[in-house]
């Protein structure tokens, strides 16, 4: 049946075919060609691989280089895998970016590697087996006498580890999730071999077993020390940071001892390879290392003591020679009076090692140098009452007053404020003033009234490079007054008085266009000027300032701000300024009346 259909479909292609009496006549060659096409099967398509690549095996070979703080782990990694994707580019993650990759090659040539997410990744358009050789470094961490390294593993079918380090003492290795762990020793080289899990992390740690040294071996080492002590005098306490720079000759040592006064509190002891540290009743700190330190070694001790008549100076024990530098700074409003030192001589602060001066942001006031003897440095700390400092400042107050013919006054005052601590800006308003609107940082606020005047809730200024940023406080109010006198009359304008000093006050008074000012009739604390001595300067209401205002007003603890989050925001009011204008200003206004008065001649147009 299928052959018949094929013949019928191919019939138009046969040039010599003829149809007669319901039968088809074809030349033999055409029939044979059509028959063969019916017998051919379509080519089979191989199924796609379920993965683009595989990592068959990885081999990690590493060793420890350097000592103390400079120690690190150097690794070589051989990765063998296969790219199964037939066409296009394939990304193969090989090594976590926690490692510092130094080199990557394929067949002796640089491998195309880039960082993709958390892995150094091979990019290739080749298909088949590949072998990548990588060299990288890992940092080591030391805590409680144990050194460790960790590295996430790229998933592979089989992974092995070969790791070695140099140590004259026995080494105890711990490999998390390792299998078949084997530790061997050749001379002073310790080696661990193991199989790693297919996924997870390479987590290896080790601890050295330190045998007790003979007394004669300890005495053979020769140790020199330089102590650098920084004492910070704060409120009721001496905060001490002592750095001891050791130089160990001939043989390494595993312990250090430092004598401190009995009444100090030791906060921390830091140094490379510290296994443990203890203090006894006499104030001696015993520091034990997990290796024998030789050459240069640094020990840092942080401690504190209540203020007393003498500085708590450390003394380094078991050394052939010791020198000491002492710097004293004041971290609060105290006066330091130096007494007559024993075993130490005062020096210029500039003679102190830069390491001492670089450890404090406060000025170093006293400096001493001592060498190899009992050191006593008397110090008298005198405290004085603090002086109240300015915490709020109004950089500028810019006021605009519109006077209407019926005597009403619409007033808008804008304050450029820098505030560090005050909760409110307090204003003494002119008598009869009716407040219409107020805003802080562009956010409408409600004001409160107290016996001291009205209270406007304030923001706390942001600090940038040690300087406080300013924000804008705006107040609009109305005063009722008598209608303007036809002919010659007098007018006085009074501004609110603030509880904070104001660097500059600028006032603009707008009168009806039918009025004119009488020359040399100005009086009051504000001085008449033809134009302001400097252009009015107010903070720009940037979006971030407005956002800060809304955040702070929502979370601040004062009652006024809490009301804002629950009630309806007041309506902001704009003043339609027009008419003739007169300018007044004052530099540095304190707690005083701010006013300007003048005479005018008013001739209204007849209706």
JSON list of C-alpha atoms in Angstrom, two decimals, residues 465-542:
[
{"chain": "A", "resi": 465, "resn": "UNK", "atom": "CA", "xyz": [33.86, 65.00, 56.46]},
{"chain": "A", "resi": 466, "resn": "UNK", "atom": "CA", "xyz": [33.44, 66.24, 60.04]},
{"chain": "A", "resi": 467, "resn": "UNK", "atom": "CA", "xyz": [30.99, 69.03, 59.12]},
{"chain": "A", "resi": 468, "resn": "UNK", "atom": "CA", "xyz": [27.25, 69.07, 59.82]},
{"chain": "A", "resi": 469, "resn": "UNK", "atom": "CA", "xyz": [24.96, 69.49, 56.83]},
{"chain": "A", "resi": 470, "resn": "UNK", "atom": "CA", "xyz": [22.20, 72.10, 56.91]},
{"chain": "A", "resi": 471, "resn": "UNK", "atom": "CA", "xyz": [18.46, 71.68, 56.40]},
{"chain": "A", "resi": 472, "resn": "UNK", "atom": "CA", "xyz": [15.61, 74.12, 55.81]},
{"chain": "A", "resi": 473, "resn": "UNK", "atom": "CA", "xyz": [12.97, 75.14, 58.37]},
{"chain": "A", "resi": 474, "resn": "UNK", "atom": "CA", "xyz": [10.11, 77.23, 56.93]},
{"chain": "A", "resi": 475, "resn": "UNK", "atom": "CA", "xyz": [7.36, 79.08, 58.83]},
{"chain": "A", "resi": 476, "resn": "UNK", "atom": "CA", "xyz": [4.38, 81.03, 57.43]},
{"chain": "A", "resi": 477, "resn": "UNK", "atom": "CA", "xyz": [2.19, 83.15, 59.74]},
{"chain": "A", "resi": 478, "resn": "UNK", "atom": "CA", "xyz": [-0.24, 86.08, 59.57]},
{"chain": "A", "resi": 479, "resn": "UNK", "atom": "CA", "xyz": [-0.52, 89.18, 61.76]},
{"chain": "A", "resi": 480, "resn": "UNK", "atom": "CA", "xyz": [-3.60, 91.40, 62.07]},
{"chain": "A", "resi": 481, "resn": "UNK", "atom": "CA", "xyz": [-3.02, 95.13, 62.12]},
{"chain": "A", "resi": 482, "resn": "UNK", "atom": "CA", "xyz": [-4.62, 98.50, 61.49]},
{"chain": "A", "resi": 483, "resn": "UNK", "atom": "CA", "xyz": [-5.33, 99.61, 57.90]},
{"chain": "A", "resi": 484, "resn": "UNK", "atom": "CA", "xyz": [-2.65, 101.72, 56.30]},
{"chain": "A", "resi": 485, "resn": "UNK", "atom": "CA", "xyz": [-3.02, 105.41, 57.09]},
{"chain": "A", "resi": 486, "resn": "UNK", "atom": "CA", "xyz": [-3.94, 107.53, 54.10]},
{"chain": "A", "resi": 487, "resn": "UNK", "atom": "CA", "xyz": [-1.24, 110.11, 53.77]},
{"chain": "A", "resi": 488, "resn": "UNK", "atom": "CA", "xyz": [1.76, 109.84, 56.13]},
{"chain": "A", "resi": 489, "resn": "UNK", "atom": "CA", "xyz": [1.99, 106.89, 58.48]},
{"chain": "A", "resi": 490, "resn": "UNK", "atom": "CA", "xyz": [4.44, 104.60, 60.30]},
{"chain": "A", "resi": 491, "resn": "UNK", "atom": "CA", "xyz": [4.90, 100.81, 60.25]},
{"chain": "A", "resi": 492, "resn": "UNK", "atom": "CA", "xyz": [6.92, 98.42, 62.42]},
{"chain": "A", "resi": 493, "resn": "UNK", "atom": "CA", "xyz": [7.70, 94.78, 61.48]},
{"chain": "A", "resi": 494, "resn": "UNK", "atom": "CA", "xyz": [8.97, 92.36, 64.14]},
{"chain": "A", "resi": 495, "resn": "UNK", "atom": "CA", "xyz": [10.42, 88.89, 63.38]},
{"chain": "A", "resi": 496, "resn": "UNK", "atom": "CA", "xyz": [10.36, 85.81, 65.64]},
{"chain": "A", "resi": 497, "resn": "UNK", "atom": "CA", "xyz": [13.25, 85.40, 68.08]},
{"chain": "A", "resi": 498, "resn": "UNK", "atom": "CA", "xyz": [15.02, 81.98, 68.02]},
{"chain": "A", "resi": 499, "resn": "UNK", "atom": "CA", "xyz": [16.72, 80.09, 70.84]},
{"chain": "A", "resi": 500, "resn": "UNK", "atom": "CA", "xyz": [19.79, 79.57, 68.61]},
{"chain": "A", "resi": 501, "resn": "UNK", "atom": "CA", "xyz": [22.28, 82.18, 67.36]},
{"chain": "A", "resi": 502, "resn": "UNK", "atom": "CA", "xyz": [21.64, 83.41, 63.81]},
{"chain": "A", "resi": 503, "resn": "UNK", "atom": "CA", "xyz": [24.63, 84.29, 61.67]},
{"chain": "A", "resi": 504, "resn": "UNK", "atom": "CA", "xyz": [22.73, 86.47, 59.21]},
{"chain": "A", "resi": 505, "resn": "UNK", "atom": "CA", "xyz": [19.20, 87.92, 59.10]},
{"chain": "A", "resi": 506, "resn": "UNK", "atom": "CA", "xyz": [17.71, 89.23, 55.84]},
{"chain": "A", "resi": 507, "resn": "UNK", "atom": "CA", "xyz": [14.28, 90.88, 55.68]},
{"chain": "A", "resi": 508, "resn": "UNK", "atom": "CA", "xyz": [12.27, 92.01, 52.63]},
{"chain": "A", "resi": 509, "resn": "UNK", "atom": "CA", "xyz": [9.10, 94.14, 53.23]},
{"chain": "A", "resi": 510, "resn": "UNK", "atom": "CA", "xyz": [6.59, 94.49, 50.37]},
{"chain": "A", "resi": 511, "resn": "UNK", "atom": "CA", "xyz": [4.20, 97.46, 50.55]},
{"chain": "A", "resi": 512, "resn": "UNK", "atom": "CA", "xyz": [1.27, 98.26, 48.19]},
{"chain": "A", "resi": 513, "resn": "UNK", "atom": "CA", "xyz": [2.40, 99.92, 44.99]},
{"chain": "A", "resi": 514, "resn": "UNK", "atom": "CA", "xyz": [0.48, 103.10, 45.94]},
{"chain": "A", "resi": 515, "resn": "UNK", "atom": "CA", "xyz": [2.79, 103.63, 48.92]},
{"chain": "A", "resi": 516, "resn": "UNK", "atom": "CA", "xyz": [6.29, 105.05, 49.04]},
{"chain": "A", "resi": 517, "resn": "UNK", "atom": "CA", "xyz": [8.91, 105.11, 51.77]},
{"chain": "A", "resi": 518, "resn": "UNK", "atom": "CA", "xyz": [10.03, 108.23, 53.60]},
{"chain": "A", "resi": 519, "resn": "UNK", "atom": "CA", "xyz": [13.82, 108.52, 53.43]},
{"chain": "A", "resi": 520, "resn": "UNK", "atom": "CA", "xyz": [15.91, 108.45, 56.60]},
{"chain": "A", "resi": 521, "resn": "UNK", "atom": "CA", "xyz": [12.97, 107.31, 58.67]},
{"chain": "A", "resi": 522, "resn": "UNK", "atom": "CA", "xyz": [14.27, 103.76, 59.37]},
{"chain": "A", "resi": 523, "resn": "UNK", "atom": "CA", "xyz": [14.71, 102.55, 62.94]},
{"chain": "A", "resi": 524, "resn": "UNK", "atom": "CA", "xyz": [15.04, 99.20, 64.73]},
{"chain": "A", "resi": 525, "resn": "UNK", "atom": "CA", "xyz": [17.71, 96.50, 65.24]},
{"chain": "A", "resi": 526, "resn": "UNK", "atom": "CA", "xyz": [17.76, 95.63, 61.51]},
{"chain": "A", "resi": 527, "resn": "UNK", "atom": "CA", "xyz": [19.70, 97.96, 59.23]},
{"chain": "A", "resi": 528, "resn": "UNK", "atom": "CA", "xyz": [18.19, 99.30, 55.99]},
{"chain": "A", "resi": 529, "resn": "UNK", "atom": "CA", "xyz": [20.24, 98.44, 52.87]},
{"chain": "A", "resi": 530, "resn": "UNK", "atom": "CA", "xyz": [19.78, 99.07, 49.18]},
{"chain": "A", "resi": 531, "resn": "UNK", "atom": "CA", "xyz": [20.52, 95.36, 48.60]},
{"chain": "A", "resi": 532, "resn": "UNK", "atom": "CA", "xyz": [21.73, 92.53, 50.79]},
{"chain": "A", "resi": 533, "resn": "UNK", "atom": "CA", "xyz": [25.49, 92.35, 51.39]},
{"chain": "A", "resi": 534, "resn": "UNK", "atom": "CA", "xyz": [25.36, 88.73, 50.15]},
{"chain": "A", "resi": 535, "resn": "UNK", "atom": "CA", "xyz": [22.73, 86.85, 48.20]},
{"chain": "A", "resi": 536, "resn": "UNK", "atom": "CA", "xyz": [20.27, 84.88, 50.40]},
{"chain": "A", "resi": 537, "resn": "UNK", "atom": "CA", "xyz": [21.81, 81.42, 50.93]},
{"chain": "A", "resi": 538, "resn": "UNK", "atom": "CA", "xyz": [19.53, 78.54, 51.89]},
{"chain": "A", "resi": 539, "resn": "UNK", "atom": "CA", "xyz": [20.03, 74.72, 51.73]},
{"chain": "A", "resi": 540, "resn": "UNK", "atom": "CA", "xyz": [18.84, 73.07, 48.54]},
{"chain": "A", "resi": 541, "resn": "UNK", "atom": "CA", "xyz": [16.00, 70.64, 49.12]},
{"chain": "A", "resi": 542, "resn": "UNK", "atom": "CA", "xyz": [17.63, 67.62, 47.45]}
]
